Structure formats: C-alpha cells, structure tokens
Short mmCIF file of C-alpha atoms and ligand atoms in Angstrom, two decimals:
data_model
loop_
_atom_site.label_atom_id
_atom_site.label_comp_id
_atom_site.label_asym_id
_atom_site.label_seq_id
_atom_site.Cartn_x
_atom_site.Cartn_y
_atom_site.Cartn_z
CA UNK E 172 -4.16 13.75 19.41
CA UNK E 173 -5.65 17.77 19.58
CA UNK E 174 -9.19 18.76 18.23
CA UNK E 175 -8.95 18.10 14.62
CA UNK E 176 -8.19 21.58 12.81
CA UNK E 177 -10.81 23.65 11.62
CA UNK E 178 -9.53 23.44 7.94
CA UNK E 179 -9.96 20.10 8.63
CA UNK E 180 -13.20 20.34 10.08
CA UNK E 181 -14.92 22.37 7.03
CA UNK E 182 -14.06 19.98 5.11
CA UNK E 183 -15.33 16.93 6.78
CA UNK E 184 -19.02 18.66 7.51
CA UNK E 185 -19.24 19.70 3.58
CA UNK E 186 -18.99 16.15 2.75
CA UNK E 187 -15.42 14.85 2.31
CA UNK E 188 -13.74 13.56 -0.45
CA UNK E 189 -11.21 11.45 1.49
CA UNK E 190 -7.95 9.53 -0.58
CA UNK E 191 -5.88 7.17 1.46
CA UNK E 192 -2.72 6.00 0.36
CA UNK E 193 -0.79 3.60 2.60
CA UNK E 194 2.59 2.13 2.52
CA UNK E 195 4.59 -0.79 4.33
CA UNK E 196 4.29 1.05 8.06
CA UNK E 197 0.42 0.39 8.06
CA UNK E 198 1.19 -3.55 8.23
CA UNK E 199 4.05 -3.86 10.40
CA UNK E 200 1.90 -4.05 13.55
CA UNK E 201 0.42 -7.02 11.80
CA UNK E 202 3.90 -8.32 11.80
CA UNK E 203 4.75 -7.95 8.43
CA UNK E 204 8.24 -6.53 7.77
CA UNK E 205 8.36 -3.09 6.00
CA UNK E 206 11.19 -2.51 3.58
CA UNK E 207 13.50 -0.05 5.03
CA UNK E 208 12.68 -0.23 8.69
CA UNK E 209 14.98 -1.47 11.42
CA UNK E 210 14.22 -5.18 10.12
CA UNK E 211 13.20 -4.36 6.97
CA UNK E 212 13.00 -6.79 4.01
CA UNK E 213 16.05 -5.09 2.32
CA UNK E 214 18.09 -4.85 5.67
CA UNK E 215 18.92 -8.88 4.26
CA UNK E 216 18.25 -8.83 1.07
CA UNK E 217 18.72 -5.36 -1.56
CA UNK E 218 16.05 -4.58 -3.78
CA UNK E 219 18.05 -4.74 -6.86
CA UNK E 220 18.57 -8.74 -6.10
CA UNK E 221 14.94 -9.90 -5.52
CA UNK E 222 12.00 -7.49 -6.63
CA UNK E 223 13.19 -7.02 -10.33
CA UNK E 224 12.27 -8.40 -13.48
CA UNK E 225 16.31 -9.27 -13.94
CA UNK E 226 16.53 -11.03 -10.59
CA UNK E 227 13.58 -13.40 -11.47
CA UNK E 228 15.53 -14.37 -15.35
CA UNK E 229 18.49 -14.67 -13.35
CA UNK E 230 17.38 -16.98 -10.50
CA UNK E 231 13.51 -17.57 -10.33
CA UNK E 232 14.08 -19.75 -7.49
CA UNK E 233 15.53 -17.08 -5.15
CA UNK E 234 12.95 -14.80 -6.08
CA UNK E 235 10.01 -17.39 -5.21
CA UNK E 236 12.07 -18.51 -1.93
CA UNK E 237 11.80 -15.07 -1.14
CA UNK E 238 8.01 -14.83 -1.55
CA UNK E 239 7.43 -18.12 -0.32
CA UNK E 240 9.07 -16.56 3.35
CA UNK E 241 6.72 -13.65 2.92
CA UNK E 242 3.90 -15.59 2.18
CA UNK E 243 4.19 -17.29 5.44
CA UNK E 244 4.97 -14.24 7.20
CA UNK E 245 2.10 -12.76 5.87
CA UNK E 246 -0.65 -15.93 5.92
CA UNK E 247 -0.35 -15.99 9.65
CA UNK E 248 -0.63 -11.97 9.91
CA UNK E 249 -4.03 -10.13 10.97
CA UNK E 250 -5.64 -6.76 9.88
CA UNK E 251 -4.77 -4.66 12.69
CA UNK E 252 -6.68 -1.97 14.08
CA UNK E 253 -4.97 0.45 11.53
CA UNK E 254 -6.54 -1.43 8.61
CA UNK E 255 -9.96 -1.58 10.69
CA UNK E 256 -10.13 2.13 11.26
CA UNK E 257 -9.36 2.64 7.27
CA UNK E 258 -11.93 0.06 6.56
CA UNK E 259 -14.49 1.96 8.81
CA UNK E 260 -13.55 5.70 6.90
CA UNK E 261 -14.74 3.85 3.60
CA UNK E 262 -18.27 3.32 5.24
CA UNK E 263 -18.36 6.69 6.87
CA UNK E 264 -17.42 8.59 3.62
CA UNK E 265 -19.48 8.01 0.29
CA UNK E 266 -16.45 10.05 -1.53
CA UNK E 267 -14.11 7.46 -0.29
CA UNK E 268 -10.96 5.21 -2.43
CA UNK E 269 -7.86 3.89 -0.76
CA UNK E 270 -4.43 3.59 -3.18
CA UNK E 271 -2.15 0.76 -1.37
CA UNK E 272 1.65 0.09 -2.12
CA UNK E 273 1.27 -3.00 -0.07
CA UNK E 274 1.01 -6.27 -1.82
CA UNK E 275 0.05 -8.06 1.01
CA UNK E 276 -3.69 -8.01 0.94
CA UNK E 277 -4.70 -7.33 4.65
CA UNK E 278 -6.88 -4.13 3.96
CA UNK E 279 -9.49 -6.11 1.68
CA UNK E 280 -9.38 -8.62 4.57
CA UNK E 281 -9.85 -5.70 7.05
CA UNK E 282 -13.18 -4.79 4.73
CA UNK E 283 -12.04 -2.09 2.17
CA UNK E 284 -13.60 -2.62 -1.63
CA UNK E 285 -13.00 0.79 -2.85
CA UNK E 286 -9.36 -0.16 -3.21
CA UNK E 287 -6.48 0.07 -5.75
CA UNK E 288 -3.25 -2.21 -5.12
CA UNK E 289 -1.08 -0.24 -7.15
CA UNK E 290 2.04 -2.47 -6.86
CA UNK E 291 0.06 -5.89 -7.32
CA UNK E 292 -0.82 -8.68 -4.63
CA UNK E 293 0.90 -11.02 -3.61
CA UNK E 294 -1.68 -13.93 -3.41
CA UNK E 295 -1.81 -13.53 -7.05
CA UNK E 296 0.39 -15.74 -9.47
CA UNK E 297 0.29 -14.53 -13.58
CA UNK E 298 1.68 -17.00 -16.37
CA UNK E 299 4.68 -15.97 -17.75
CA UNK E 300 3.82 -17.00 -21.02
CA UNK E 301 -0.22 -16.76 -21.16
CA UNK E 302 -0.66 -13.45 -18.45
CA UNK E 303 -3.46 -15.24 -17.08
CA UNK E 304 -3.97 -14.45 -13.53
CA UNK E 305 -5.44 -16.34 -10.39
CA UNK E 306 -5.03 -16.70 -6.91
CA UNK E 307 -2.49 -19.32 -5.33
CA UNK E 308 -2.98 -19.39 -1.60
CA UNK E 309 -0.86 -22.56 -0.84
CA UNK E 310 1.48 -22.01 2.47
CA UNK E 311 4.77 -23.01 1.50
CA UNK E 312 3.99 -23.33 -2.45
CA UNK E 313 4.39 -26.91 -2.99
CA UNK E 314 7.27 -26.38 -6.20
CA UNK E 315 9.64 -23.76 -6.09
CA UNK E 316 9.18 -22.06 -8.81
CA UNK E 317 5.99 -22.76 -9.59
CA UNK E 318 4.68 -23.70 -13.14
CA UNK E 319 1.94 -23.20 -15.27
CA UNK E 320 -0.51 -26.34 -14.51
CA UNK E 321 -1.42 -25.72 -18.53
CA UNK E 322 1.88 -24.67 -20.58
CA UNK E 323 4.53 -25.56 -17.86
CA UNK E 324 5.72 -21.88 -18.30
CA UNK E 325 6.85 -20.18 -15.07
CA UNK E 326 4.99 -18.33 -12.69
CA UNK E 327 5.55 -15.21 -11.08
CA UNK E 328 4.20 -12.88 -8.40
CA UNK E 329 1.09 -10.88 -9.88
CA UNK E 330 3.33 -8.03 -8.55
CA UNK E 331 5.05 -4.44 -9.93
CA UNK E 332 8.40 -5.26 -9.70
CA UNK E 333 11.66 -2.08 -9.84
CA UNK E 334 11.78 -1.33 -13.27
CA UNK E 335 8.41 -2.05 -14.35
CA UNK E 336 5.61 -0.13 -15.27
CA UNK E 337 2.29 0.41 -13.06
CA UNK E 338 -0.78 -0.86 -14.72
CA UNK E 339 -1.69 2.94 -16.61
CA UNK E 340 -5.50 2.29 -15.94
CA UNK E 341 -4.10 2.23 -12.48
CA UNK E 342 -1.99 4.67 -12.60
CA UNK E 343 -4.57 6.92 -14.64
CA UNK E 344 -7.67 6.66 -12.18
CA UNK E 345 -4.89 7.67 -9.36
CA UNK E 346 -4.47 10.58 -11.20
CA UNK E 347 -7.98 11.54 -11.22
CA UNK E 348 -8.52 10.64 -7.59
CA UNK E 349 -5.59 12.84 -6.85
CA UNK E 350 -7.06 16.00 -8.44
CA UNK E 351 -10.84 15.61 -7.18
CA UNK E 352 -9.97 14.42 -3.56
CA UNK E 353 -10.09 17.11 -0.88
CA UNK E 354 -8.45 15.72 1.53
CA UNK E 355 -5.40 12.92 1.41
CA UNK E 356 -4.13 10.48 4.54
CA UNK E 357 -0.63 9.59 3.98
CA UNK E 358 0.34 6.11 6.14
CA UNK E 359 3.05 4.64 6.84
CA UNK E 360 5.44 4.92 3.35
CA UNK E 361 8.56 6.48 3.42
CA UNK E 362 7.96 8.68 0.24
CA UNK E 363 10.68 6.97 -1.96
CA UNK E 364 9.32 4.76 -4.29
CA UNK E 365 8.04 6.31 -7.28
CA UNK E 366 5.54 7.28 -8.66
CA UNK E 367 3.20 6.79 -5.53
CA UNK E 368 6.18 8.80 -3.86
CA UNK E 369 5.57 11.87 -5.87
CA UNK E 370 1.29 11.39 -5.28
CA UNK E 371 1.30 13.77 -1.93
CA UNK E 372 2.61 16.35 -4.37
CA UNK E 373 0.29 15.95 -6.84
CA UNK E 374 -2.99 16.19 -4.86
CA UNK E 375 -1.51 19.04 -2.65
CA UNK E 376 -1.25 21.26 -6.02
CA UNK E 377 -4.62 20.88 -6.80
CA UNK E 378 -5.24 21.83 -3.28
CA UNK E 379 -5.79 19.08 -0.65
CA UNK E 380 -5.46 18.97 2.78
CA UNK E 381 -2.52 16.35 3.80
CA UNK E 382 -2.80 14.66 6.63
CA UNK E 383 0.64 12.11 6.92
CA UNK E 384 0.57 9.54 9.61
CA UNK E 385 4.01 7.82 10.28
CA UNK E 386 6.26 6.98 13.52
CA UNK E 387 9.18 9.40 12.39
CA UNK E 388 9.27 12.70 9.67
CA UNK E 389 9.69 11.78 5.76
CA UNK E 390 10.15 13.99 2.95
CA UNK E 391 5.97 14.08 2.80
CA UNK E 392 6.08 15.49 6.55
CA UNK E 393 7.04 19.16 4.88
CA UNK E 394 4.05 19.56 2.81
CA UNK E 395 1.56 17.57 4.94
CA UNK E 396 -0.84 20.23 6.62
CA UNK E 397 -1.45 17.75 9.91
CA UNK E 398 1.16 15.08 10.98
CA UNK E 399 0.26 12.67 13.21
CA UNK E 400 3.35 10.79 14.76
CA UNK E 401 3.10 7.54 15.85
CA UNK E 402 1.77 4.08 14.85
CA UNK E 403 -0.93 3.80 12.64
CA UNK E 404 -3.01 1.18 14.51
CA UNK E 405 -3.06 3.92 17.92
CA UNK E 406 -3.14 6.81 15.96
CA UNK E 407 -6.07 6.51 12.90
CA UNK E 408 -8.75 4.85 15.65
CA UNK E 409 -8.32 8.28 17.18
CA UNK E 410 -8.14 10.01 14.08
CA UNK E 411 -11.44 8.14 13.06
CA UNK E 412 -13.05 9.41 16.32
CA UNK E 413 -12.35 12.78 15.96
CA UNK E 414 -14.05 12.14 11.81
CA UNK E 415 -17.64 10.84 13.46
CA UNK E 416 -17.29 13.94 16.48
CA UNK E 417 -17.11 16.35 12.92
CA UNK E 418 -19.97 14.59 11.42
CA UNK E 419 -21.97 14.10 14.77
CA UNK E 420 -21.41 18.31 15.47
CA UNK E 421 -22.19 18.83 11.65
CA UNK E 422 -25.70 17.03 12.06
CA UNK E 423 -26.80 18.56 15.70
C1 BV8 O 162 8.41 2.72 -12.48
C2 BV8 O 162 5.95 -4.71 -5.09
C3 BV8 O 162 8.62 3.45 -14.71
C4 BV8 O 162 6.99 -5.76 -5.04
C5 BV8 O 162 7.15 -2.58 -4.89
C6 BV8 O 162 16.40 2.60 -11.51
C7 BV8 O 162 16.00 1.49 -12.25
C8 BV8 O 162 14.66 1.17 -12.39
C9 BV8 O 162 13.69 1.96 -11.79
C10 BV8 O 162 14.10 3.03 -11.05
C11 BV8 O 162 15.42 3.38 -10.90
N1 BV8 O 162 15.48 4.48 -10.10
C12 BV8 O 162 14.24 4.85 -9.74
C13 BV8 O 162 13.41 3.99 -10.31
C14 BV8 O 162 12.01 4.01 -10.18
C15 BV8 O 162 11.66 2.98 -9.09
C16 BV8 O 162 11.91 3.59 -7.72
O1 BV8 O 162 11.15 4.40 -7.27
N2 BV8 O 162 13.02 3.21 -7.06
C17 BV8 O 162 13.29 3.78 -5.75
C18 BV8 O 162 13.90 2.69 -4.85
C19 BV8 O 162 14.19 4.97 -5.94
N3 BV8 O 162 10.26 2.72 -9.28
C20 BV8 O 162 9.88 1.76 -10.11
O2 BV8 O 162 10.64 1.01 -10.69
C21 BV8 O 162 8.37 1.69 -10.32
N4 BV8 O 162 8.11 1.66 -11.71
O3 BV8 O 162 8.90 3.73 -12.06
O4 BV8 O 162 8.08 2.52 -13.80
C22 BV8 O 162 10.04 3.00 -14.97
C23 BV8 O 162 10.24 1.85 -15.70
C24 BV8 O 162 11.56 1.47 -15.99
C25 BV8 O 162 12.65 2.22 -15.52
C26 BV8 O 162 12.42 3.36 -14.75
C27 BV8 O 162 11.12 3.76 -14.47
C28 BV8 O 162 7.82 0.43 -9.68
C29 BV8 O 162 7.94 0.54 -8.17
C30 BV8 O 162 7.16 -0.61 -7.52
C31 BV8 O 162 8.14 -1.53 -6.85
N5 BV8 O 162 7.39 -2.58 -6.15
N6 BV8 O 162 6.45 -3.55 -4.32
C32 BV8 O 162 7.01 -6.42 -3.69
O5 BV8 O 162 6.51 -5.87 -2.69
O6 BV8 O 162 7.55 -7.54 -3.62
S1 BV8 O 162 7.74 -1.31 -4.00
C33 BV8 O 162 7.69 -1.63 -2.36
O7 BV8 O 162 8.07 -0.40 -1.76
C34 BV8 O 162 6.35 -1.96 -1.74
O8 BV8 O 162 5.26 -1.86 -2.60
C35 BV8 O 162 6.25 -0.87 -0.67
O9 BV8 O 162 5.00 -0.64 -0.26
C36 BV8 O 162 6.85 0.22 -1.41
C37 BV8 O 162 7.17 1.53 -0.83
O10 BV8 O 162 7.81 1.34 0.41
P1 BV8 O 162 6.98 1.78 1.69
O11 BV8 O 162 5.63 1.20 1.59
O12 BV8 O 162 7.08 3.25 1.83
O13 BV8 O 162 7.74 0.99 2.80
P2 BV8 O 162 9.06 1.43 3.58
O14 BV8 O 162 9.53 0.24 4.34
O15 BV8 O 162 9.97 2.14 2.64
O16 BV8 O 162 8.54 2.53 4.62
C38 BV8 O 162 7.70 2.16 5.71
C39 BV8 O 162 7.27 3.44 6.37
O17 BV8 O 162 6.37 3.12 7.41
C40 BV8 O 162 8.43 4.20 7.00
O18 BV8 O 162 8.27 5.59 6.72
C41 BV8 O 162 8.23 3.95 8.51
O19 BV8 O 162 8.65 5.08 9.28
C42 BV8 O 162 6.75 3.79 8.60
N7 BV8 O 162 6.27 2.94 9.69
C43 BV8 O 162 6.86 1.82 10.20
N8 BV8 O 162 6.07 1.32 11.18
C44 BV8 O 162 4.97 2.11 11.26
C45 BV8 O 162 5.10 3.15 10.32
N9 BV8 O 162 4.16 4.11 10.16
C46 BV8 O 162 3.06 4.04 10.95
N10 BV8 O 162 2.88 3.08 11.88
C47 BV8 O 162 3.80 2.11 12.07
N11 BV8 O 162 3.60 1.16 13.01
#
C-alpha cells in the first residue's frame, strides 16, 4: 500500500471522524462463509428459502438447521487480524462507530464497543410470541427449533431477515453517523443489500472521503476516493499503520 493521500492525511491530523461499515468479506479469513463468494452461503442454499420471515412459517426447522450449521461454523471461528486492526482504529480515534452487516459477532470479540449490528446477531434468540431477547450460545442447539422455556412459543434468530425492516433507532443513528463522519471505510460487502448498500452514497453526498477495502471492484469501488484491493486482514493492519504514521507526523 502507497503513502496514504494527502486528502486523507488532512483529515486524519484535524482529528478524524472515522465510520466503518463492514460486510461478510471481513470474516471469511476467520472461516466464515460470505454470501455470494465462491462458497458462499447462497451458492447451496438461495436467500429467498432460508433468511425470510416466509421461510421460517413455512419450515422453522430448515431455517434453524441452517443456523445451527452456522453456529458451528462460526463458534469455532477467531477474530482475525482484520477485526483486530478495526478494533485498534476505535481506540486510536475518539470520533470513532463501526456499522456491521455481519451477524456473527466476531468484532465485539475482537474488542469493538462503539458498534451497531444492523442486521441482528446471531447468538441472540427473540420469542416469537413475547419479543424477549437473550443470548443462546449452545453448540448444536439441543431442540431443533427451539422453544420458549416460558410460553413454548418458537424461537427465532434475533436477526433482520429479507423483507423485514431494520430496527429505525438503528437505522436513524446510521443516518446521523453518515452525515457527521468525515471519513468512511467500506469492507468487505458487495454493495447489494439494502439499505446499508445505498450508505457509501449517502455519506459521500455530505462529503466524506471513501476509502473501500475488498479483494475485487463492486459498485462502491466508483465512488470510493481510495480502494484498497485485497484481503482485509493484510490490507487494514497496513492501513492502520499508515493512521498512527499521520498522527505520529501530526504531533512532531
Ligand atoms: C428492508 C441477516 C424494507 C440474516 C441479512 C424483495 C422482497 C423483499 C425485500 C427486498 C426485495 N428486493 C429488495 C429488497 C430489499 C432487501 C435487499 O436488499 N435484497 C437484495 C438481495 C436485493 N433488503 C431487505 O429486505 C432489508 N430490509 O429493505 O426493509 C423492506 C421491507 C419489506 C419489503 C421491502 C423492503 C433487510 C436486509 C437484511 C437481510 N439480512 N443478514 C443472516 O445473516 O442470516 S443480509 C446478509 O447480507 C448479511 O447481513 C450480509 O452481511 C449482508 C450483505 O452481504 P455482504 O456482507 O456484502 O456479503 P457478500 O457475501 O454479499 O459479499 C462479501 C464481500 O466481501 C464481497 O464483495 C467479496 O468480494 C468480499 N470479500 C470476500 N473475502 C474478502 C472480501 N473482502 C475483503 N477481504 C476478504 N478476505
């Protein structure tokens, strides 16, 4: 990676106001499939069957067995150095917040609080009847699908599934961060899930600088001011280097 820009560079010495949004790509050198990569989740399954309010009425128990496999998949997966480096920027930058697509919890293991899991988490079960929330860690879930311990209703994922609506606290504090932040990282998403697909947009008209980190072009490549090709957890340690050199030349 090059000298970080001097666009860039103003921007990190007057005190940066850094947004981080992060898709699938940032966890798949943890080992956890991304959805439309060469053995992406859909590749077996399509989205329409599985992550949809009208799969689960349909057949609860292939949406849980579907889970459950994740679940595994993603109990016996690590932060990788990716995560690390984004959990590092939040120390390094008071004007920090990180907006994640992924459900499956490895950045607040990697040490991010500032944090927004837009699409849910995964470790999280919700009533169907009360809404009550909690975690369920068990590794395979014991009953498939699970129940409510106190009605017997079913459970589901504490998840945004197709078709549903994003929390609109959520979805109005990303809004906000959008318009105030100065600069925006873009990780590993491939821009087509909305509304967090249309977010790059949105913060580039009220004028931020985009930096997009991914192993190929997406349609966020064309406005992104800086794109970084390659995998996350090689390219955002370096990335994160370059951030202290700005802040280390700022202060001498
Ligand atoms: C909504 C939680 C209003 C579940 C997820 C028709 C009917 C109903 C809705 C729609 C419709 N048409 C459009 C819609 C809207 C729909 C949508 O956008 N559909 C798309 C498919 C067109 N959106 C919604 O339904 C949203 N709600 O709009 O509400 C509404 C209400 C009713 C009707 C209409 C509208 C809700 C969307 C949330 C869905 N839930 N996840 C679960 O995970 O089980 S989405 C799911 O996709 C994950 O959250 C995931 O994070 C997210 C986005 O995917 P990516 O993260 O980008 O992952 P992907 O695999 O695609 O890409 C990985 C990228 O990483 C690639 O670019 C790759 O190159 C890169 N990469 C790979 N390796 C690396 C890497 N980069 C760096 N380093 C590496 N090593």
């Amino acid at each position: 990676m090059g000298e970080i820009p001097k666009a860039l560079r103003e921007k990190v010495h007057k005190g940066l106001k850094l947004l981080v949004i992060t898709g699938a790509g940032i966890s798949a050198e943890s080992g956890v499939p991304t959805f439309r990569g060469e053995d992406g989740l859909w590749k077996r399954y399509r989205a329409e069957d599985l992550a949809t309010p009208w799969a689960f009425e349909r057949d609860p128990k292939l949406v849980w067995e579907w889970y459950n496999w994740r679940r595994e998949i993603i109990a016996k997966a690590e932060p990788n150095a990716g995560h690390r480096a984004i959990a590092e920027m939040e120390a390094l930058f008071p004007n920090f917040f990180l907006i994640t697509q992924n459900v499956d919890g490895l950045h607040r293991r990697a040490g991010n609080h500032k944090l927004m899991e837009i699409h849910g988490n995964l470790w999280l079960v919700r009533c169907t009847r009360e809404g009550a929330v909690w975690e369920n860690h068990e590794v395979p879930l014991k009953e498939i699908p699970p129940r409510c311990g106190r009605c017997g209703a079913l459970l589901r994922p504490h998840v945004v599934w197709f078709g549903e609506s994003l929390d609109p606290e959520n979805l109005r504090l990303a809004y906000q961060l959008l318009k105030g932040c100065e600069v925006l990282l873009v990780v590993g998403t491939s821009g087509v899930v909305q509304p967090v697909a249309s977010f790059p947009w949105e913060a580039k008209r009220h004028g931020a600088y985009v930096v997009e980190v991914n192993i190929e072009p997406t349609p966020i490549t064309r406005i992104s001011d800086l794109f970084l090709k390659g995998k996350a957890s090689e390219i955002l340690p370096v990335f994160l280097n370059e951030l202290k050199d700005c802040l280390l030349s700022r202060s001498n």
